[in-house]
Coordinates of N, CA and C in Angstrom, one line a residue:
M65 N 4.1 15.3 -17.7 CA 3.8 14.2 -16.7 C 4.8 13.1 -16.9
A66 N 5.3 12.6 -15.7 CA 6.4 11.6 -15.8 C 5.9 10.2 -16.2
V67 N 4.6 9.9 -16.0 CA 4.0 8.6 -16.3 C 2.8 8.8 -17.2
R68 N 2.7 8.0 -18.2 CA 1.4 8.1 -19.0 C 1.0 6.7 -19.4
S69 N -0.3 6.5 -19.7 CA -0.8 5.2 -20.0 C -1.7 5.3 -21.2
E70 N -1.6 4.3 -22.1 CA -2.3 4.2 -23.3 C -2.7 2.8 -23.6
L71 N -4.0 2.6 -23.8 CA -4.6 1.3 -24.1 C -4.7 1.2 -25.6
R72 N -4.1 0.2 -26.2 CA -4.1 -0.1 -27.7 C -5.3 -1.0 -27.9
P73 N -5.8 -1.0 -29.2 CA -7.1 -1.7 -29.5 C -7.0 -3.2 -29.2
E74 N -5.8 -3.8 -29.3 CA -5.7 -5.2 -29.1 C -5.6 -5.6 -27.6
G75 N -5.7 -4.6 -26.7 CA -5.7 -4.9 -25.3 C -4.4 -4.8 -24.6
I76 N -3.4 -4.3 -25.4 CA -2.1 -4.1 -24.8 C -2.0 -2.6 -24.3
R77 N -1.7 -2.5 -23.0 CA -1.6 -1.2 -22.4 C -0.2 -0.8 -22.3
L78 N 0.2 0.3 -22.8 CA 1.6 0.9 -22.7 C 1.6 1.8 -21.5
V79 N 2.5 1.5 -20.6 CA 2.7 2.4 -19.4 C 4.1 2.9 -19.6
T80 N 4.3 4.2 -19.8 CA 5.5 4.8 -20.2 C 6.0 5.8 -19.2
M81 N 7.3 5.6 -18.8 CA 8.0 6.6 -17.9 C 8.7 7.6 -18.8
D82 N 8.5 8.9 -18.5 CA 9.2 9.9 -19.2 C 9.5 11.1 -18.3
A83 N 10.7 11.0 -17.6 CA 11.1 12.0 -16.7 C 12.5 12.3 -16.9
P84 N 12.8 13.2 -17.9 CA 14.1 13.6 -18.3 C 14.9 14.2 -17.1
P85 N 16.2 14.0 -17.0 CA 17.1 13.5 -18.1 C 17.3 12.0 -18.0
V86 N 17.1 11.4 -16.8 CA 17.5 10.0 -16.7 C 16.4 9.1 -16.2
N87 N 15.1 9.6 -16.1 CA 14.0 8.8 -15.6 C 14.3 8.4 -14.1
A88 N 14.8 9.3 -13.3 CA 14.8 9.2 -11.9 C 13.5 9.8 -11.4
L89 N 12.6 8.9 -10.8 CA 11.3 9.4 -10.5 C 11.2 10.1 -9.1
T90 N 10.4 11.2 -9.1 CA 10.1 11.9 -7.9 C 9.2 11.0 -7.0
V91 N 8.9 11.4 -5.8 CA 7.9 10.7 -5.0 C 6.6 10.6 -5.7
Q92 N 6.1 11.7 -6.2 CA 4.8 11.7 -7.0 C 4.9 10.7 -8.2
G93 N 6.1 10.7 -8.8 CA 6.2 9.9 -10.0 C 6.0 8.4 -9.7
W94 N 6.6 8.0 -8.5 CA 6.4 6.6 -8.1 C 5.0 6.2 -7.8
F95 N 4.3 7.1 -7.2 CA 2.9 6.9 -6.9 C 2.0 6.9 -8.2
D96 N 2.4 7.8 -9.1 CA 1.7 7.8 -10.4 C 1.9 6.5 -11.2
L97 N 3.1 6.0 -11.1 CA 3.4 4.7 -11.7 C 2.5 3.6 -11.1
A98 N 2.5 3.6 -9.8 CA 1.6 2.6 -9.1 C 0.2 2.7 -9.5
A99 N -0.3 3.9 -9.6 CA -1.7 4.2 -10.0 C -2.0 3.7 -11.4
A100 N -1.0 3.9 -12.3 CA -1.2 3.4 -13.7 C -1.3 1.9 -13.8
L101 N -0.5 1.2 -13.0 CA -0.6 -0.3 -13.0 C -1.8 -0.7 -12.3
D102 N -2.3 0.0 -11.3 CA -3.5 -0.4 -10.6 C -4.7 -0.2 -11.6
E103 N -4.6 0.9 -12.4 CA -5.7 1.1 -13.4 C -5.7 0.0 -14.4
A104 N -4.6 -0.5 -14.8 CA -4.5 -1.6 -15.7 C -5.2 -2.9 -15.1
S105 N -4.9 -3.1 -13.9 CA -5.5 -4.3 -13.2 C -7.0 -4.2 -13.2
A106 N -7.6 -3.0 -12.9 CA -9.0 -2.9 -12.8 C -9.7 -2.8 -14.1
D107 N -9.0 -2.6 -15.2 CA -9.6 -2.4 -16.5 C -9.8 -3.8 -17.2
A108 N -11.0 -4.2 -17.5 CA -11.2 -5.5 -18.1 C -10.7 -5.6 -19.5
D109 N -10.6 -4.4 -20.2 CA -10.1 -4.4 -21.5 C -8.6 -4.5 -21.7
T110 N -7.9 -4.4 -20.5 CA -6.4 -4.6 -20.5 C -6.1 -6.0 -20.4
R111 N -5.3 -6.5 -21.4 CA -5.0 -7.9 -21.4 C -3.5 -8.2 -21.0
V112 N -2.7 -7.2 -21.2 CA -1.3 -7.3 -20.9 C -0.7 -5.8 -20.8
V113 N 0.3 -5.6 -20.0 CA 1.0 -4.3 -19.9 C 2.4 -4.4 -20.4
V114 N 2.8 -3.4 -21.2 CA 4.2 -3.2 -21.6 C 4.7 -2.0 -20.8
L115 N 5.6 -2.2 -19.9 CA 6.2 -1.1 -19.1 C 7.5 -0.7 -19.8
R116 N 7.5 0.6 -20.3 CA 8.6 1.1 -21.1 C 9.0 2.5 -20.6
A117 N 9.9 3.0 -21.3 CA 10.4 4.4 -21.0 C 10.9 5.1 -22.2
E118 N 10.8 6.4 -22.2 CA 11.4 7.3 -23.2 C 12.8 7.7 -22.7
G119 N 13.6 8.2 -23.6 CA 14.9 8.7 -23.2 C 16.0 7.7 -23.3
R120 N 17.1 8.1 -22.7 CA 18.3 7.2 -22.9 C 18.4 6.0 -21.9
G121 N 17.5 6.0 -20.9 CA 17.5 4.9 -20.0 C 16.2 4.6 -19.5
F122 N 16.0 3.3 -19.0 CA 14.7 2.8 -18.5 C 14.3 3.5 -17.2
N123 N 15.2 3.5 -16.2 CA 14.9 4.1 -14.9 C 16.1 4.2 -14.1
A124 N 16.3 5.3 -13.4 CA 17.5 5.5 -12.6 C 17.2 5.5 -11.1
G125 N 16.0 5.0 -10.8 CA 15.6 4.9 -9.4 C 15.0 6.2 -8.8
V126 N 15.3 6.5 -7.6 CA 14.7 7.6 -6.8 C 15.4 8.9 -7.2
D127 N 14.7 10.0 -7.3 CA 15.3 11.3 -7.5 C 16.0 11.8 -6.3
I128 N 17.3 11.6 -6.2 CA 18.0 11.9 -5.0 C 18.1 13.4 -4.8
K129 N 18.1 14.2 -5.8 CA 18.2 15.6 -5.7 C 16.9 16.1 -5.0
E130 N 15.8 15.5 -5.3 CA 14.5 15.9 -4.6 C 14.6 15.6 -3.1
M131 N 15.2 14.5 -2.8 CA 15.3 14.1 -1.4 C 16.2 15.0 -0.7
Q132 N 17.3 15.5 -1.3 CA 18.3 16.3 -0.6 C 17.9 17.8 -0.5
R133 N 17.0 18.2 -1.3 CA 16.5 19.6 -1.2 C 15.2 19.7 -0.3
T134 N 14.8 18.6 0.2 CA 13.6 18.5 1.0 C 14.0 18.4 2.5
R135 N 13.5 19.3 3.3 CA 13.8 19.3 4.7 C 13.1 18.1 5.4
G136 N 13.8 17.6 6.5 CA 13.1 16.5 7.2 C 13.2 15.2 6.5
F137 N 12.2 14.4 6.8 CA 12.2 13.0 6.3 C 11.0 12.7 5.4
D138 N 10.3 13.8 5.0 CA 9.1 13.6 4.2 C 9.4 12.9 2.8
A139 N 10.5 13.4 2.2 CA 10.8 12.9 0.9 C 11.3 11.4 1.0
L140 N 12.1 11.1 2.0 CA 12.6 9.8 2.3 C 11.4 8.8 2.5
I141 N 10.5 9.2 3.4 CA 9.4 8.3 3.6 C 8.5 8.2 2.4
G142 N 8.3 9.3 1.7 CA 7.5 9.3 0.4 C 8.2 8.4 -0.6
A143 N 9.5 8.5 -0.8 CA 10.2 7.6 -1.8 C 10.1 6.2 -1.4
N144 N 10.2 5.9 -0.2 CA 10.1 4.5 0.3 C 8.7 3.9 0.1
R145 N 7.7 4.7 0.4 CA 6.4 4.2 0.2 C 6.0 4.2 -1.3
G146 N 6.5 5.2 -2.0 CA 6.2 5.2 -3.5 C 6.8 4.0 -4.2
C147 N 8.1 3.7 -3.9 CA 8.7 2.6 -4.5 C 8.0 1.3 -4.1
Y148 N 7.7 1.2 -2.9 CA 7.0 0.0 -2.4 C 5.6 -0.2 -3.2
A149 N 4.9 0.9 -3.3 CA 3.6 0.9 -4.0 C 3.8 0.5 -5.5
A150 N 4.8 1.1 -6.1 CA 5.0 0.8 -7.6 C 5.5 -0.6 -7.8
F151 N 6.4 -1.1 -7.0 CA 6.9 -2.5 -7.2 C 5.8 -3.5 -6.9
K152 N 5.0 -3.2 -5.9 CA 3.9 -4.0 -5.5 C 2.8 -4.0 -6.7
A153 N 2.6 -2.9 -7.3 CA 1.6 -2.8 -8.3 C 2.0 -3.5 -9.6
V154 N 3.3 -3.6 -9.9 CA 3.8 -4.4 -11.0 C 3.6 -5.9 -10.7
Y155 N 4.0 -6.3 -9.5 CA 3.9 -7.7 -9.1 C 2.5 -8.1 -9.1
E156 N 1.6 -7.3 -8.5 CA 0.2 -7.7 -8.3 C -0.7 -7.3 -9.4
C157 N -0.2 -6.7 -10.4 CA -1.0 -6.4 -11.6 C -1.7 -7.7 -12.0
A158 N -3.0 -7.5 -12.3 CA -3.9 -8.7 -12.6 C -3.5 -9.3 -13.9
V159 N -2.8 -8.6 -14.8 CA -2.4 -9.1 -16.1 C -0.9 -9.1 -16.1
P160 N -0.3 -9.9 -17.0 CA 1.2 -10.0 -17.1 C 1.8 -8.6 -17.5
V161 N 3.0 -8.3 -17.0 CA 3.7 -7.1 -17.2 C 5.0 -7.4 -18.0
V162 N 5.1 -6.9 -19.2 CA 6.3 -7.1 -20.0 C 7.2 -5.8 -19.9
A163 N 8.4 -5.9 -19.3 CA 9.3 -4.8 -19.2 C 10.1 -4.7 -20.4
A164 N 10.1 -3.5 -21.0 CA 11.0 -3.2 -22.2 C 12.1 -2.2 -21.8
V165 N 13.3 -2.8 -21.6 CA 14.4 -2.0 -21.0 C 15.4 -1.6 -21.9
Q166 N 15.7 -0.3 -21.9 CA 16.9 0.3 -22.7 C 17.8 1.0 -21.8
G167 N 19.1 1.1 -22.1 CA 20.0 1.9 -21.4 C 20.1 1.4 -19.9
H168 N 20.2 2.4 -19.0 CA 20.4 2.1 -17.6 C 19.1 1.7 -16.9
C169 N 19.2 0.7 -16.1 CA 18.1 0.2 -15.3 C 18.7 0.0 -13.9
L170 N 18.6 1.0 -13.0 CA 19.3 1.1 -11.8 C 18.4 1.3 -10.6
G171 N 18.8 0.7 -9.5 CA 18.0 0.9 -8.2 C 16.6 0.5 -8.4
G172 N 15.7 1.5 -8.3 CA 14.3 1.3 -8.4 C 13.9 0.7 -9.8
G173 N 14.7 0.9 -10.8 CA 14.4 0.3 -12.1 C 14.5 -1.2 -12.0
V174 N 15.5 -1.7 -11.2 CA 15.6 -3.2 -11.0 C 14.4 -3.7 -10.2
G175 N 13.9 -2.8 -9.2 CA 12.7 -3.2 -8.5 C 11.5 -3.4 -9.4
L176 N 11.4 -2.6 -10.4 CA 10.3 -2.8 -11.3 C 10.5 -4.0 -12.2
V177 N 11.6 -4.1 -12.8 CA 11.9 -5.2 -13.7 C 11.9 -6.6 -13.0
G178 N 12.5 -6.6 -11.8 CA 12.5 -7.8 -11.0 C 11.1 -8.4 -10.7
N179 N 10.1 -7.5 -10.6 CA 8.8 -7.9 -10.3 C 7.9 -8.1 -11.6
A180 N 8.5 -7.8 -12.8 CA 7.7 -8.0 -14.0 C 7.7 -9.4 -14.3
D181 N 6.8 -9.8 -15.3 CA 6.6 -11.2 -15.7 C 7.5 -11.6 -16.8
C182 N 8.0 -10.6 -17.6 CA 8.8 -10.9 -18.8 C 9.6 -9.7 -19.0
V183 N 10.9 -9.9 -19.4 CA 11.8 -8.8 -19.7 C 12.4 -8.9 -21.1
V184 N 12.3 -7.9 -21.8 CA 12.9 -7.8 -23.1 C 13.8 -6.5 -23.1
A185 N 15.0 -6.6 -23.6 CA 16.0 -5.5 -23.4 C 16.7 -5.2 -24.7
S186 N 17.1 -4.0 -24.8 CA 17.9 -3.5 -26.0 C 19.4 -3.9 -25.7
D187 N 20.2 -3.9 -26.8 CA 21.6 -4.3 -26.6 C 22.4 -3.3 -25.8
D188 N 21.9 -2.1 -25.5 CA 22.6 -1.2 -24.7 C 22.1 -1.2 -23.2
A189 N 21.3 -2.1 -22.9 CA 20.7 -2.1 -21.5 C 21.7 -2.8 -20.5
Y190 N 21.7 -2.2 -19.3 CA 22.4 -2.8 -18.2 C 21.7 -2.5 -16.9
F191 N 22.0 -3.4 -15.9 CA 21.2 -3.4 -14.7 C 22.2 -3.3 -13.5
G192 N 21.7 -2.6 -12.4 CA 22.6 -2.5 -11.3 C 21.8 -1.9 -10.1
V193 N 22.4 -2.1 -8.9 CA 21.7 -1.6 -7.7 C 22.8 -0.9 -6.9
P194 N 22.9 0.5 -7.1 CA 24.0 1.3 -6.5 C 23.6 1.8 -5.1
E195 N 22.6 1.1 -4.5 CA 22.2 1.6 -3.2 C 23.2 1.8 -2.1
V196 N 24.2 0.8 -2.1 CA 25.2 0.8 -1.1 C 26.0 2.1 -1.1
D197 N 26.2 2.7 -2.3 CA 26.9 3.9 -2.5 C 26.1 5.1 -2.1
R198 N 24.8 5.0 -1.9 CA 23.9 6.1 -1.6 C 23.4 6.0 -0.2
G199 N 23.9 5.1 0.6 CA 23.5 5.0 2.0 C 22.1 4.4 2.1
A200 N 21.7 3.6 1.2 CA 20.3 3.0 1.3 C 20.4 1.5 1.0
L201 N 19.4 0.7 1.3 CA 19.3 -0.7 1.0 C 18.0 -0.9 0.4
G202 N 17.9 -1.9 -0.5 CA 16.6 -2.2 -1.2 C 16.9 -2.7 -2.6
A203 N 15.9 -3.4 -3.1 CA 15.9 -4.0 -4.4 C 16.8 -5.3 -4.6
A204 N 17.4 -5.7 -3.5 CA 18.1 -7.0 -3.5 C 17.1 -8.1 -3.7
T205 N 15.9 -7.9 -3.2 CA 14.8 -8.8 -3.4 C 14.5 -9.0 -4.9
H206 N 14.6 -8.0 -5.6 CA 14.3 -8.0 -7.1 C 15.5 -8.4 -7.9
L207 N 16.7 -7.9 -7.5 CA 17.9 -8.4 -8.2 C 18.0 -9.9 -8.1
A208 N 17.6 -10.5 -7.0 CA 17.7 -11.9 -6.8 C 16.8 -12.7 -7.7
R209 N 15.8 -12.0 -8.4 CA 15.0 -12.6 -9.3 C 15.6 -12.6 -10.7
L210 N 16.7 -11.9 -10.9 CA 17.4 -11.7 -12.2 C 18.6 -12.6 -12.3
V211 N 19.3 -12.8 -11.1 CA 20.6 -13.5 -11.2 C 20.7 -14.5 -10.0
P212 N 21.6 -15.4 -10.0 CA 21.7 -16.4 -8.9 C 22.2 -15.7 -7.7
P213 N 22.1 -16.4 -6.5 CA 22.4 -15.7 -5.2 C 23.8 -15.1 -5.1
H214 N 24.8 -15.9 -5.4 CA 26.2 -15.3 -5.2 C 26.5 -14.2 -6.1
L215 N 26.0 -14.2 -7.4 CA 26.2 -13.1 -8.3 C 25.4 -11.9 -7.8
M216 N 24.2 -12.1 -7.2 CA 23.4 -11.0 -6.7 C 24.2 -10.3 -5.6
R217 N 24.8 -11.1 -4.7 CA 25.5 -10.5 -3.6 C 26.7 -9.7 -4.1
T218 N 27.4 -10.3 -5.0 CA 28.6 -9.6 -5.6 C 28.2 -8.2 -6.2
L219 N 27.1 -8.3 -7.0 CA 26.7 -7.1 -7.7 C 26.2 -6.1 -6.6
Y220 N 25.6 -6.5 -5.6 CA 25.0 -5.7 -4.6 C 26.1 -5.0 -3.7
F221 N 27.1 -5.8 -3.3 CA 28.1 -5.2 -2.4 C 29.1 -4.3 -3.2
T222 N 29.3 -4.6 -4.5 CA 30.3 -3.8 -5.3 C 29.6 -2.7 -6.0
G223 N 28.3 -2.7 -6.2 CA 27.7 -1.7 -7.0 C 27.9 -1.9 -8.5
R224 N 28.5 -3.0 -8.9 CA 28.7 -3.3 -10.3 C 27.4 -3.4 -11.1
T225 N 27.5 -3.2 -12.4 CA 26.3 -3.5 -13.3 C 26.5 -4.7 -14.1
I226 N 25.5 -5.2 -14.7 CA 25.5 -6.3 -15.5 C 24.7 -6.1 -16.8
K227 N 25.3 -6.5 -18.0 CA 24.7 -6.2 -19.3 C 23.5 -7.1 -19.5
A228 N 22.5 -6.7 -20.2 CA 21.3 -7.5 -20.5 C 21.7 -8.8 -21.2
A229 N 22.7 -8.7 -22.1 CA 23.2 -10.0 -22.8 C 23.7 -11.0 -21.8
D230 N 24.3 -10.6 -20.7 CA 24.8 -11.5 -19.7 C 23.7 -12.1 -18.9
L231 N 22.5 -11.6 -18.9 CA 21.4 -12.1 -18.2 C 20.6 -13.2 -19.0
L232 N 20.9 -13.3 -20.3 CA 20.2 -14.3 -21.2 C 20.5 -15.7 -20.7
P233 N 21.7 -16.1 -20.3 CA 21.9 -17.4 -19.8 C 21.2 -17.8 -18.6
H234 N 20.9 -16.7 -17.8 CA 20.2 -17.0 -16.5 C 18.6 -17.1 -16.7
G235 N 18.2 -16.7 -17.9 CA 16.8 -16.9 -18.3 C 15.9 -15.7 -17.8
S236 N 16.5 -14.7 -17.2 CA 15.7 -13.6 -16.6 C 15.4 -12.6 -17.7
V237 N 16.2 -12.5 -18.7 CA 15.9 -11.7 -19.9 C 15.5 -12.6 -21.0
L238 N 14.4 -12.4 -21.6 CA 13.9 -13.2 -22.7 C 14.7 -13.0 -24.0
E239 N 14.9 -11.8 -24.3 CA 15.5 -11.4 -25.6 C 16.2 -10.1 -25.6
V240 N 17.3 -10.0 -26.3 CA 18.1 -8.8 -26.4 C 18.1 -8.4 -27.9
V241 N 17.7 -7.2 -28.2 CA 17.5 -6.8 -29.6 C 18.1 -5.4 -29.7
P242 N 18.4 -5.0 -31.0 CA 18.9 -3.6 -31.2 C 17.9 -2.6 -30.6
H243 N 18.5 -1.5 -30.2 CA 17.7 -0.4 -29.6 C 16.4 -0.1 -30.4
D244 N 16.6 0.1 -31.7 CA 15.4 0.5 -32.5 C 14.4 -0.6 -32.7
R245 N 14.6 -1.8 -32.2 CA 13.6 -2.8 -32.3 C 13.0 -3.2 -30.9
L246 N 13.3 -2.5 -29.9 CA 12.9 -2.8 -28.6 C 11.4 -2.8 -28.4
D247 N 10.7 -1.7 -28.9 CA 9.3 -1.7 -28.8 C 8.6 -2.8 -29.6
E248 N 9.2 -3.0 -30.8 CA 8.6 -4.1 -31.6 C 8.7 -5.5 -30.9
A249 N 9.9 -5.7 -30.3 CA 10.1 -7.0 -29.6 C 9.1 -7.2 -28.4
A250 N 9.0 -6.1 -27.6 CA 8.1 -6.1 -26.4 C 6.7 -6.3 -26.9
L251 N 6.3 -5.6 -27.9 CA 4.9 -5.7 -28.4 C 4.6 -7.1 -29.0
G252 N 5.7 -7.7 -29.5 CA 5.5 -9.0 -30.1 C 5.1 -10.0 -29.0
V253 N 5.9 -10.0 -27.9 CA 5.6 -10.9 -26.8 C 4.2 -10.6 -26.2
A254 N 4.0 -9.3 -26.0 CA 2.7 -8.8 -25.4 C 1.5 -9.3 -26.3
G255 N 1.7 -9.2 -27.6 CA 0.7 -9.6 -28.5 C 0.3 -11.1 -28.4
E256 N 1.3 -11.9 -28.2 CA 1.1 -13.3 -27.9 C 0.2 -13.5 -26.7
I257 N 0.5 -12.8 -25.7 CA -0.3 -12.9 -24.4 C -1.7 -12.4 -24.6
A258 N -1.8 -11.2 -25.3 CA -3.1 -10.6 -25.5 C -4.0 -11.5 -26.3
A259 N -3.4 -12.3 -27.1 CA -4.3 -13.2 -28.0 C -4.9 -14.4 -27.2
K260 N -4.5 -14.6 -26.0 CA -5.0 -15.7 -25.2 C -6.3 -15.2 -24.5
D261 N -7.1 -16.2 -24.0 CA -8.3 -15.9 -23.3 C -7.9 -15.1 -22.0
P262 N -8.4 -13.9 -21.8 CA -8.0 -13.0 -20.7 C -8.4 -13.6 -19.4
R263 N -9.5 -14.4 -19.3 CA -9.9 -15.0 -18.1 C -8.9 -16.0 -17.6
V264 N -8.3 -16.7 -18.5 CA -7.3 -17.7 -18.2 C -6.0 -17.0 -17.8
I265 N -5.6 -16.0 -18.5 CA -4.3 -15.3 -18.2 C -4.4 -14.6 -16.9
R266 N -5.5 -14.0 -16.5 CA -5.6 -13.4 -15.2 C -5.6 -14.4 -14.1
A267 N -6.2 -15.6 -14.3 CA -6.1 -16.7 -13.3 C -4.7 -17.2 -13.2
A268 N -4.0 -17.3 -14.4 CA -2.6 -17.8 -14.4 C -1.7 -16.8 -13.6
K269 N -1.9 -15.5 -13.8 CA -1.0 -14.6 -13.1 C -1.2 -14.7 -11.6
E270 N -2.4 -14.8 -11.2 CA -2.7 -15.0 -9.7 C -2.1 -16.3 -9.2
A271 N -2.2 -17.4 -10.0 CA -1.7 -18.7 -9.6 C -0.2 -18.7 -9.5
L272 N 0.5 -18.1 -10.5 CA 1.9 -18.0 -10.4 C 2.5 -17.2 -9.3
N273 N 1.8 -16.1 -9.0 CA 2.2 -15.3 -7.8 C 2.0 -16.2 -6.5
G274 N 0.9 -17.0 -6.5 CA 0.6 -17.8 -5.3 C 1.7 -18.8 -5.0
I275 N 2.4 -19.3 -6.1 CA 3.4 -20.3 -5.8 C 4.8 -19.8 -5.8
D276 N 5.0 -18.5 -5.8 CA 6.3 -17.9 -5.6 C 6.9 -18.3 -4.3
P277 N 8.2 -18.7 -4.3 CA 8.8 -19.1 -3.0 C 9.1 -17.9 -2.1
V278 N 9.2 -16.7 -2.6 CA 9.5 -15.6 -1.7 C 8.4 -14.6 -1.8
D279 N 7.9 -14.0 -0.7 CA 6.9 -13.0 -0.6 C 7.7 -11.7 -0.9
V280 N 7.7 -11.2 -2.2 CA 8.5 -10.1 -2.6 C 8.1 -8.8 -1.8
N281 N 6.8 -8.6 -1.5 CA 6.4 -7.4 -0.8 C 7.0 -7.3 0.6
R282 N 6.9 -8.4 1.3 CA 7.4 -8.5 2.7 C 8.9 -8.4 2.7
S283 N 9.6 -9.1 1.7 CA 11.0 -9.1 1.6 C 11.6 -7.7 1.4
Y284 N 11.0 -7.0 0.5 CA 11.4 -5.6 0.2 C 11.2 -4.7 1.3
R285 N 10.1 -4.9 2.0 CA 9.8 -4.0 3.2 C 10.8 -4.2 4.3
F286 N 11.3 -5.5 4.4 CA 12.3 -5.8 5.4 C 13.6 -5.0 5.1
E287 N 14.0 -5.0 3.8 CA 15.2 -4.3 3.4 C 15.0 -2.8 3.7
Q288 N 13.9 -2.3 3.5 CA 13.7 -0.8 3.7 C 13.9 -0.4 5.1
G289 N 13.7 -1.3 6.0 CA 13.9 -1.0 7.5 C 15.3 -0.6 7.7
F290 N 16.3 -1.2 7.0 CA 17.7 -0.9 7.2 C 18.0 0.5 6.6
T291 N 17.3 0.8 5.5 CA 17.5 2.2 5.0 C 17.1 3.2 6.0
F292 N 16.0 3.0 6.7 CA 15.6 4.0 7.7 C 16.7 4.1 8.9
E293 N 17.2 2.9 9.2 CA 18.3 3.0 10.3 C 19.5 3.8 9.8
L294 N 19.9 3.6 8.6 CA 21.0 4.3 8.0 C 20.8 5.8 7.9
N295 N 19.5 6.2 7.7 CA 19.1 7.6 7.6 C 19.1 8.2 9.0
L296 N 18.6 7.5 10.0 CA 18.6 8.0 11.3 C 20.0 8.2 11.9
S297 N 20.9 7.4 11.5 CA 22.3 7.5 11.9 C 23.1 8.6 11.2
G298 N 22.5 9.2 10.1 CA 23.2 10.2 9.4 C 24.0 9.7 8.2
V299 N 24.2 8.5 8.1 CA 25.1 7.9 7.1 C 24.5 8.2 5.7
S300 N 23.2 8.0 5.5 CA 22.6 8.2 4.2 C 22.7 9.6 3.7
D301 N 22.4 10.6 4.6 CA 22.5 12.0 4.2 C 23.9 12.3 3.7
E302 N 24.9 11.9 4.4 CA 26.3 12.1 4.0 C 26.6 11.6 2.6
L303 N 26.2 10.4 2.4 CA 26.5 9.8 1.1 C 25.7 10.4 -0.1
R304 N 24.4 10.7 0.2 CA 23.6 11.4 -0.8 C 24.1 12.8 -1.1
D305 N 24.6 13.5 -0.1 CA 25.2 14.8 -0.4 C 26.4 14.7 -1.2
R306 N 27.2 13.7 -1.0 CA 28.4 13.4 -1.7 C 28.1 13.2 -3.2
F307 N 27.0 12.4 -3.4 CA 26.5 12.1 -4.8 C 26.1 13.3 -5.5
V308 N 25.3 14.1 -4.9 CA 24.7 15.3 -5.5 C 25.8 16.3 -5.8
Q309 N 26.8 16.5 -4.8 CA 27.9 17.5 -5.0 C 28.8 17.0 -6.2
G310 N 28.9 15.7 -6.3 CA 29.8 15.1 -7.4 C 29.2 15.4 -8.7
E311 N 27.9 15.6 -8.9 CA 27.3 15.9 -10.2 C 27.5 17.4 -10.6
R312 N 27.9 18.2 -9.7 CA 27.9 19.7 -10.0 C 29.2 20.0 -10.7

């Protein structure tokens, strides 16, 4: 199973992505992730979520190979809806979500992290949105929550990545630690939150979402509309085929 959930005695829920080799989630994987976060919201014993991953990277976005071997548009529509559901579930989770990021965090991974409440990263972590090279648009909404506007545009247009350490000055990453200390660091922050009165924390999460200047759900859905246009024109298929063939 690509996503699993475990509630620890202190009220910290670990939601783990484990989809070898690079944690590129299938359509079902995205919906499973959304369901795990929704379960956390509904569970009164969950005080905080740590969103983490096994393997060499946090998340590589959508499983493009699944999309290219599926006839018609079912996989495209499913991936768009699944990503939307997962990003929304992170953002609207009734308790804070701490993202523990190692290795690559690309595309949909940025969507998850950008909607999290706190980000802790390992010293090998890096972030990027390579959608332009794949004939898709999306996650600029979430990248904009990690870096200032002009840097976001540069990263988006060029497909460049940015190291976790370079995000520290922007305040979007709380802490960068050695890879073998990532879980410890994430659990440390989560433990501080879990020790608070959960009634107040849940109210605080709702209040902070309520004062956000950007409606992230609507903003991301707007971006996805351009992805559908690029697919209908044939551009996206051409670029995704090029990506898949380049891996062979």
